[in-house]
GROMACS .gro file of C-alpha atoms in nm:
model
  358
    1UNK     CA    1  -1.683   1.847  -1.217
    2UNK     CA    2  -1.400   1.874  -0.966
    3UNK     CA    3  -1.085   1.826  -1.174
    4UNK     CA    4  -0.765   1.681  -1.025
    5UNK     CA    5  -0.455   1.655  -1.244
    6UNK     CA    6  -0.201   1.389  -1.156
    7UNK     CA    7  -0.068   1.042  -1.228
    8UNK     CA    8  -0.419   0.972  -1.358
    9UNK     CA    9  -0.645   1.272  -1.407
   10UNK     CA   10  -0.976   1.243  -1.223
   11UNK     CA   11  -1.309   1.422  -1.263
   12UNK     CA   12  -1.550   1.395  -0.972
   13UNK     CA   13  -1.913   1.488  -1.018
   14UNK     CA   14  -2.194   1.386  -0.783
   15UNK     CA   15  -2.142   1.012  -0.724
   16UNK     CA   16  -1.924   0.966  -1.034
   17UNK     CA   17  -1.545   0.938  -1.038
   18UNK     CA   18  -1.414   0.958  -1.393
   19UNK     CA   19  -1.060   0.841  -1.469
   20UNK     CA   20  -0.883   0.963  -1.783
   21UNK     CA   21  -0.628   0.709  -1.911
   22UNK     CA   22  -0.397   0.840  -2.188
   23UNK     CA   23  -0.327   0.601  -2.478
   24UNK     CA   24   0.038   0.559  -2.376
   25UNK     CA   25  -0.072   0.452  -2.026
   26UNK     CA   26  -0.297   0.168  -2.147
   27UNK     CA   27  -0.139  -0.166  -2.067
   28UNK     CA   28   0.145  -0.002  -1.870
   29UNK     CA   29   0.206  -0.152  -1.527
   30UNK     CA   30   0.175   0.051  -1.207
   31UNK     CA   31   0.133  -0.020  -0.836
   32UNK     CA   32  -0.185  -0.041  -0.631
   33UNK     CA   33  -0.147  -0.036  -0.253
   34UNK     CA   34  -0.441  -0.078  -0.016
   35UNK     CA   35  -0.476  -0.001   0.355
   36UNK     CA   36  -0.749   0.016   0.617
   37UNK     CA   37  -0.788   0.391   0.660
   38UNK     CA   38  -1.035   0.351   0.948
   39UNK     CA   39  -1.120   0.023   1.119
   40UNK     CA   40  -1.339  -0.074   1.413
   41UNK     CA   41  -1.072  -0.110   1.685
   42UNK     CA   42  -1.115  -0.482   1.735
   43UNK     CA   43  -1.116  -0.824   1.563
   44UNK     CA   44  -0.806  -0.748   1.355
   45UNK     CA   45  -0.970  -0.453   1.175
   46UNK     CA   46  -0.739  -0.169   1.277
   47UNK     CA   47  -0.690   0.163   1.100
   48UNK     CA   48  -0.355   0.205   0.926
   49UNK     CA   49  -0.311  -0.167   0.858
   50UNK     CA   50  -0.165  -0.260   0.520
   51UNK     CA   51  -0.368  -0.513   0.323
   52UNK     CA   52  -0.105  -0.593   0.058
   53UNK     CA   53   0.179  -0.684   0.293
   54UNK     CA   54   0.535  -0.661   0.162
   55UNK     CA   55   0.445  -0.652  -0.210
   56UNK     CA   56   0.210  -0.398  -0.365
   57UNK     CA   57  -0.016  -0.530  -0.639
   58UNK     CA   58   0.116  -0.479  -0.993
   59UNK     CA   59  -0.182  -0.373  -1.205
   60UNK     CA   60  -0.259  -0.223  -1.545
   61UNK     CA   61  -0.555  -0.074  -1.729
   62UNK     CA   62  -0.631  -0.250  -2.059
   63UNK     CA   63  -0.879  -0.161  -2.331
   64UNK     CA   64  -1.078  -0.442  -2.489
   65UNK     CA   65  -1.355  -0.329  -2.720
   66UNK     CA   66  -1.555  -0.049  -2.560
   67UNK     CA   67  -1.453  -0.132  -2.204
   68UNK     CA   68  -1.153  -0.073  -1.978
   69UNK     CA   69  -1.033  -0.354  -1.754
   70UNK     CA   70  -0.832  -0.316  -1.434
   71UNK     CA   71  -0.611  -0.626  -1.428
   72UNK     CA   72  -0.357  -0.762  -1.182
   73UNK     CA   73  -0.040  -0.899  -1.338
   74UNK     CA   74   0.136  -1.223  -1.227
   75UNK     CA   75   0.465  -1.050  -1.147
   76UNK     CA   76   0.636  -1.334  -0.960
   77UNK     CA   77   0.718  -1.538  -1.273
   78UNK     CA   78   0.952  -1.464  -1.563
   79UNK     CA   79   1.240  -1.571  -1.785
   80UNK     CA   80   1.476  -1.279  -1.816
   81UNK     CA   81   1.747  -1.437  -2.030
   82UNK     CA   82   1.565  -1.689  -2.246
   83UNK     CA   83   1.316  -1.582  -2.513
   84UNK     CA   84   1.156  -1.927  -2.566
   85UNK     CA   85   1.116  -1.970  -2.192
   86UNK     CA   86   0.957  -1.623  -2.174
   87UNK     CA   87   0.698  -1.738  -2.429
   88UNK     CA   88   0.627  -2.042  -2.213
   89UNK     CA   89   0.578  -1.816  -1.910
   90UNK     CA   90   0.335  -1.603  -2.110
   91UNK     CA   91   0.148  -1.917  -2.213
   92UNK     CA   92   0.115  -2.029  -1.852
   93UNK     CA   93   0.050  -1.728  -1.630
   94UNK     CA   94  -0.233  -1.484  -1.702
   95UNK     CA   95  -0.366  -1.164  -1.547
   96UNK     CA   96  -0.666  -1.154  -1.314
   97UNK     CA   97  -0.946  -0.914  -1.411
   98UNK     CA   98  -1.027  -0.710  -1.101
   99UNK     CA   99  -1.277  -0.456  -1.236
  100UNK     CA  100  -1.433  -0.340  -1.562
  101UNK     CA  101  -1.602  -0.018  -1.677
  102UNK     CA  102  -1.766   0.095  -1.999
  103UNK     CA  103  -1.592   0.373  -2.192
  104UNK     CA  104  -1.789   0.693  -2.136
  105UNK     CA  105  -1.597   0.937  -2.355
  106UNK     CA  106  -1.266   1.044  -2.510
  107UNK     CA  107  -1.076   1.359  -2.423
  108UNK     CA  108  -0.932   1.585  -2.692
  109UNK     CA  109  -0.591   1.420  -2.632
  110UNK     CA  110  -0.751   1.076  -2.696
  111UNK     CA  111  -0.741   0.977  -2.328
  112UNK     CA  112  -1.005   0.715  -2.254
  113UNK     CA  113  -1.257   0.822  -1.988
  114UNK     CA  114  -1.447   0.578  -1.764
  115UNK     CA  115  -1.653   0.608  -1.448
  116UNK     CA  116  -1.442   0.410  -1.200
  117UNK     CA  117  -1.639   0.488  -0.884
  118UNK     CA  118  -1.762   0.131  -0.860
  119UNK     CA  119  -1.407   0.001  -0.885
  120UNK     CA  120  -1.328   0.147  -0.545
  121UNK     CA  121  -1.672   0.153  -0.380
  122UNK     CA  122  -1.660  -0.224  -0.372
  123UNK     CA  123  -1.475  -0.510  -0.209
  124UNK     CA  124  -1.180  -0.464  -0.446
  125UNK     CA  125  -0.944  -0.473  -0.148
  126UNK     CA  126  -1.078  -0.810  -0.029
  127UNK     CA  127  -1.148  -0.668   0.316
  128UNK     CA  128  -1.482  -0.850   0.313
  129UNK     CA  129  -1.309  -1.178   0.398
  130UNK     CA  130  -1.155  -1.019   0.709
  131UNK     CA  131  -1.498  -0.883   0.807
  132UNK     CA  132  -1.652  -1.229   0.766
  133UNK     CA  133  -1.381  -1.380   0.986
  134UNK     CA  134  -1.442  -1.104   1.242
  135UNK     CA  135  -1.815  -1.182   1.271
  136UNK     CA  136  -1.767  -1.559   1.272
  137UNK     CA  137  -1.903  -1.758   1.563
  138UNK     CA  138  -1.707  -2.072   1.465
  139UNK     CA  139  -1.328  -2.047   1.509
  140UNK     CA  140  -1.141  -2.074   1.180
  141UNK     CA  141  -1.452  -2.049   0.963
  142UNK     CA  142  -1.584  -1.728   0.804
  143UNK     CA  143  -1.922  -1.597   0.908
  144UNK     CA  144  -2.174  -1.421   0.685
  145UNK     CA  145  -2.143  -1.050   0.595
  146UNK     CA  146  -2.230  -0.885   0.265
  147UNK     CA  147  -2.099  -0.562   0.114
  148UNK     CA  148  -2.375  -0.296   0.112
  149UNK     CA  149  -2.321  -0.065  -0.187
  150UNK     CA  150  -2.612   0.159  -0.093
  151UNK     CA  151  -2.442   0.253   0.235
  152UNK     CA  152  -2.096   0.307   0.084
  153UNK     CA  153  -1.943   0.612  -0.082
  154UNK     CA  154  -1.627   0.801  -0.185
  155UNK     CA  155  -1.469   0.990   0.103
  156UNK     CA  156  -1.184   1.170  -0.075
  157UNK     CA  157  -0.970   1.182  -0.388
  158UNK     CA  158  -0.623   1.340  -0.415
  159UNK     CA  159  -0.399   1.350  -0.722
  160UNK     CA  160  -0.021   1.398  -0.739
  161UNK     CA  161   0.230   1.369  -1.025
  162UNK     CA  162   0.329   1.011  -0.940
  163UNK     CA  163   0.025   0.879  -0.756
  164UNK     CA  164  -0.348   0.911  -0.695
  165UNK     CA  165  -0.504   0.853  -0.352
  166UNK     CA  166  -0.866   0.739  -0.321
  167UNK     CA  167  -1.046   0.678   0.006
  168UNK     CA  168  -1.384   0.508   0.036
  169UNK     CA  169  -1.627   0.440   0.320
  170UNK     CA  170  -1.765   0.086   0.296
  171UNK     CA  171  -2.047  -0.080   0.488
  172UNK     CA  172  -2.084  -0.453   0.550
  173UNK     CA  173  -2.403  -0.613   0.675
  174UNK     CA  174  -2.360  -0.930   0.883
  175UNK     CA  175  -2.628  -1.197   0.882
  176UNK     CA  176  -2.675  -1.132   1.254
  177UNK     CA  177  -2.594  -0.806   1.434
  178UNK     CA  178  -2.228  -0.810   1.535
  179UNK     CA  179  -2.160  -0.779   1.906
  180UNK     CA  180  -1.872  -0.531   1.883
  181UNK     CA  181  -1.869  -0.261   2.149
  182UNK     CA  182  -1.679  -0.036   1.907
  183UNK     CA  183  -1.947  -0.049   1.633
  184UNK     CA  184  -2.241   0.186   1.702
  185UNK     CA  185  -2.493  -0.043   1.527
  186UNK     CA  186  -2.393  -0.407   1.487
  187UNK     CA  187  -2.610  -0.441   1.175
  188UNK     CA  188  -2.379  -0.206   0.978
  189UNK     CA  189  -2.002  -0.249   1.005
  190UNK     CA  190  -1.808   0.054   0.872
  191UNK     CA  191  -1.463   0.016   0.715
  192UNK     CA  192  -1.274   0.287   0.526
  193UNK     CA  193  -1.021   0.178   0.262
  194UNK     CA  194  -0.736   0.388   0.124
  195UNK     CA  195  -0.607   0.309  -0.226
  196UNK     CA  196  -0.283   0.446  -0.369
  197UNK     CA  197  -0.233   0.410  -0.744
  198UNK     CA  198   0.134   0.487  -0.803
  199UNK     CA  199   0.390   0.482  -1.080
  200UNK     CA  200   0.663   0.222  -1.054
  201UNK     CA  201   1.007   0.377  -0.992
  202UNK     CA  202   1.127   0.509  -1.328
  203UNK     CA  203   1.470   0.356  -1.273
  204UNK     CA  204   1.449   0.019  -1.101
  205UNK     CA  205   1.685  -0.024  -0.807
  206UNK     CA  206   1.962  -0.281  -0.850
  207UNK     CA  207   1.847  -0.578  -0.640
  208UNK     CA  208   2.061  -0.745  -0.377
  209UNK     CA  209   2.035  -1.121  -0.376
  210UNK     CA  210   1.948  -1.294  -0.050
  211UNK     CA  211   2.203  -1.499   0.140
  212UNK     CA  212   2.104  -1.781   0.375
  213UNK     CA  213   2.371  -1.666   0.624
  214UNK     CA  214   2.183  -1.341   0.690
  215UNK     CA  215   1.820  -1.303   0.796
  216UNK     CA  216   1.616  -1.074   0.572
  217UNK     CA  217   1.270  -1.027   0.437
  218UNK     CA  218   1.277  -1.135   0.073
  219UNK     CA  219   1.091  -1.069  -0.250
  220UNK     CA  220   1.097  -1.402  -0.433
  221UNK     CA  221   1.059  -1.466  -0.806
  222UNK     CA  222   1.073  -1.777  -1.022
  223UNK     CA  223   1.298  -1.726  -1.323
  224UNK     CA  224   1.259  -2.010  -1.571
  225UNK     CA  225   1.572  -1.907  -1.760
  226UNK     CA  226   1.786  -2.001  -1.460
  227UNK     CA  227   2.018  -2.296  -1.528
  228UNK     CA  228   2.126  -2.337  -1.169
  229UNK     CA  229   1.980  -2.595  -0.931
  230UNK     CA  230   1.683  -2.366  -0.854
  231UNK     CA  231   1.454  -2.134  -1.046
  232UNK     CA  232   1.420  -1.901  -0.745
  233UNK     CA  233   1.555  -1.547  -0.731
  234UNK     CA  234   1.551  -1.402  -0.380
  235UNK     CA  235   1.585  -1.024  -0.350
  236UNK     CA  236   1.650  -0.860  -0.013
  237UNK     CA  237   1.383  -0.606   0.085
  238UNK     CA  238   1.581  -0.286   0.146
  239UNK     CA  239   1.568   0.091   0.120
  240UNK     CA  240   1.735   0.262  -0.175
  241UNK     CA  241   2.048   0.450  -0.065
  242UNK     CA  242   2.249   0.613  -0.343
  243UNK     CA  243   2.570   0.810  -0.305
  244UNK     CA  244   2.534   1.187  -0.305
  245UNK     CA  245   2.802   1.423  -0.170
  246UNK     CA  246   3.118   1.283  -0.006
  247UNK     CA  247   3.163   1.346   0.369
  248UNK     CA  248   3.524   1.263   0.447
  249UNK     CA  249   3.567   0.891   0.395
  250UNK     CA  250   3.190   0.842   0.396
  251UNK     CA  251   2.896   0.948   0.178
  252UNK     CA  252   2.576   1.139   0.223
  253UNK     CA  253   2.278   0.978   0.048
  254UNK     CA  254   2.098   1.154  -0.235
  255UNK     CA  255   1.778   1.085  -0.044
  256UNK     CA  256   1.788   0.976   0.322
  257UNK     CA  257   1.556   0.709   0.453
  258UNK     CA  258   1.282   0.925   0.606
  259UNK     CA  259   1.015   0.834   0.858
  260UNK     CA  260   0.741   1.082   0.940
  261UNK     CA  261   0.572   1.112   1.279
  262UNK     CA  262   0.193   1.119   1.239
  263UNK     CA  263   0.020   1.410   1.420
  264UNK     CA  264  -0.191   1.152   1.605
  265UNK     CA  265   0.113   1.049   1.813
  266UNK     CA  266   0.087   1.206   2.164
  267UNK     CA  267   0.323   1.498   2.206
  268UNK     CA  268   0.510   1.339   2.496
  269UNK     CA  269   0.632   1.052   2.276
  270UNK     CA  270   0.728   1.231   1.954
  271UNK     CA  271   1.082   1.331   2.050
  272UNK     CA  272   1.158   0.979   2.173
  273UNK     CA  273   1.020   0.825   1.852
  274UNK     CA  274   1.238   1.054   1.641
  275UNK     CA  275   1.539   0.964   1.854
  276UNK     CA  276   1.459   0.596   1.812
  277UNK     CA  277   1.456   0.624   1.433
  278UNK     CA  278   1.777   0.826   1.418
  279UNK     CA  279   1.952   0.593   1.664
  280UNK     CA  280   2.016   0.371   1.360
  281UNK     CA  281   2.259   0.628   1.215
  282UNK     CA  282   2.569   0.487   1.395
  283UNK     CA  283   2.505   0.152   1.225
  284UNK     CA  284   2.481   0.322   0.886
  285UNK     CA  285   2.798   0.521   0.963
  286UNK     CA  286   2.981   0.192   1.019
  287UNK     CA  287   2.868   0.099   0.667
  288UNK     CA  288   3.001   0.424   0.522
  289UNK     CA  289   2.701   0.662   0.535
  290UNK     CA  290   2.640   0.996   0.707
  291UNK     CA  291   2.282   1.105   0.778
  292UNK     CA  292   2.134   0.795   0.618
  293UNK     CA  293   1.811   0.793   0.820
  294UNK     CA  294   1.601   1.069   0.974
  295UNK     CA  295   1.263   1.137   1.135
  296UNK     CA  296   1.046   1.440   1.059
  297UNK     CA  297   0.698   1.561   1.144
  298UNK     CA  298   0.441   1.461   0.882
  299UNK     CA  299   0.356   1.763   0.662
  300UNK     CA  300   0.014   1.910   0.734
  301UNK     CA  301  -0.112   1.843   0.380
  302UNK     CA  302   0.013   1.481   0.365
  303UNK     CA  303  -0.186   1.161   0.397
  304UNK     CA  304  -0.016   0.907   0.626
  305UNK     CA  305  -0.166   0.634   0.406
  306UNK     CA  306   0.009   0.784   0.101
  307UNK     CA  307   0.273   0.547  -0.034
  308UNK     CA  308   0.525   0.837  -0.043
  309UNK     CA  309   0.535   0.871   0.336
  310UNK     CA  310   0.678   0.610   0.569
  311UNK     CA  311   0.520   0.682   0.906
  312UNK     CA  312   0.514   0.611   1.277
  313UNK     CA  313   0.150   0.622   1.386
  314UNK     CA  314  -0.052   0.592   1.705
  315UNK     CA  315  -0.347   0.359   1.736
  316UNK     CA  316  -0.615   0.302   1.996
  317UNK     CA  317  -0.856   0.012   2.008
  318UNK     CA  318  -1.136  -0.140   2.207
  319UNK     CA  319  -0.966  -0.481   2.208
  320UNK     CA  320  -0.594  -0.455   2.117
  321UNK     CA  321  -0.466  -0.703   1.862
  322UNK     CA  322  -0.096  -0.611   1.884
  323UNK     CA  323   0.156  -0.399   2.074
  324UNK     CA  324   0.327  -0.258   1.767
  325UNK     CA  325   0.342  -0.374   1.405
  326UNK     CA  326   0.557  -0.260   1.115
  327UNK     CA  327   0.474  -0.400   0.770
  328UNK     CA  328   0.622  -0.252   0.453
  329UNK     CA  329   0.548  -0.234   0.081
  330UNK     CA  330   0.816  -0.304  -0.178
  331UNK     CA  331   0.866  -0.276  -0.551
  332UNK     CA  332   0.802  -0.640  -0.648
  333UNK     CA  333   1.054  -0.617  -0.932
  334UNK     CA  334   1.353  -0.546  -0.708
  335UNK     CA  335   1.267  -0.563  -0.337
  336UNK     CA  336   1.305  -0.184  -0.295
  337UNK     CA  337   1.108  -0.068   0.010
  338UNK     CA  338   0.869   0.206  -0.102
  339UNK     CA  339   0.658   0.252   0.210
  340UNK     CA  340   0.647   0.139   0.571
  341UNK     CA  341   0.391   0.230   0.837
  342UNK     CA  342   0.469   0.147   1.198
  343UNK     CA  343   0.164   0.134   1.426
  344UNK     CA  344   0.195   0.167   1.805
  345UNK     CA  345  -0.098   0.056   2.019
  346UNK     CA  346  -0.172   0.290   2.311
  347UNK     CA  347  -0.237  -0.001   2.549
  348UNK     CA  348   0.118  -0.119   2.480
  349UNK     CA  349   0.251   0.205   2.632
  350UNK     CA  350  -0.003   0.196   2.912
  351UNK     CA  351   0.123  -0.146   3.012
  352UNK     CA  352   0.481  -0.022   3.028
  353UNK     CA  353   0.379   0.281   3.234
  354UNK     CA  354   0.183   0.071   3.482
  355UNK     CA  355   0.466  -0.179   3.508
  356UNK     CA  356   0.712   0.100   3.589
  357UNK     CA  357   0.477   0.252   3.849
  358UNK     CA  358   0.410  -0.081   4.016
   0.00000   0.00000   0.00000
């Protein structure tokens, strides 16, 4: 087998993808982020699009009997400061079972081994609903399109110390051939999905509570131990900036906010995109930071879909669905932004160029 050591060790052999889950990892929560790695350039199915907008899914692997279950936890509810209320929360909100696999073996270190290929070569991401809406002939109502397992397969697997990246090629078969110019054969709609399984930050960032006087994106929880007039906790979605070395009366961050320019961005725009990112530095300097944000070229061995890399990416399409979009993924416990991928549609730039020429 092809062995990859990382956040979860994987063993790939033929059409099998074995995951090894150590005993101390069973039941421990981690993040699962999903993106369209390659779309069809129309009908809202665009490569690079995040599927779990703003909050990554909080999942865990549990053992029950001779099977492992991939479950999604209900992370939006809690009772931090009241033990009886916490028991009531546990009584009320349960985990959703996403996938299941039979235990195949045990490693010498007692890690549980399962074949998880079918977890990812599936409609785990829920992209099938978007495909059904894309092929619909009645506005607002989904059409018919089924996932075709026989025409779907693993494209790649990469393992790193804090995350595992899995990419799959999926095929959906509509009830009637789809009339998309961008799809070679309308009977078989191809969509590639990128999964990142990642460890939660070891030290959770201190959250900043939202304030109605300032507009922000929020991560919202219900805390049933709250004795105020509301059970809601609203955390501002923000990057983690921590003080590093002093710079006069300001501070340099331990880790700057970093955006990477995808190699698919045309050369003539890269310098301007970097300048646009770093143009935010004067605002950070007014808040007491030096070199808080920067833009770099994406490393050659990096995946732009990888949760560790916030990116600016180029996109082309047959029928544009946007000019530019910029969703992000946050740690649902605190609102810390972990990833952000900004997509620029080529037609958007073409329109500006033509407007200037005219």
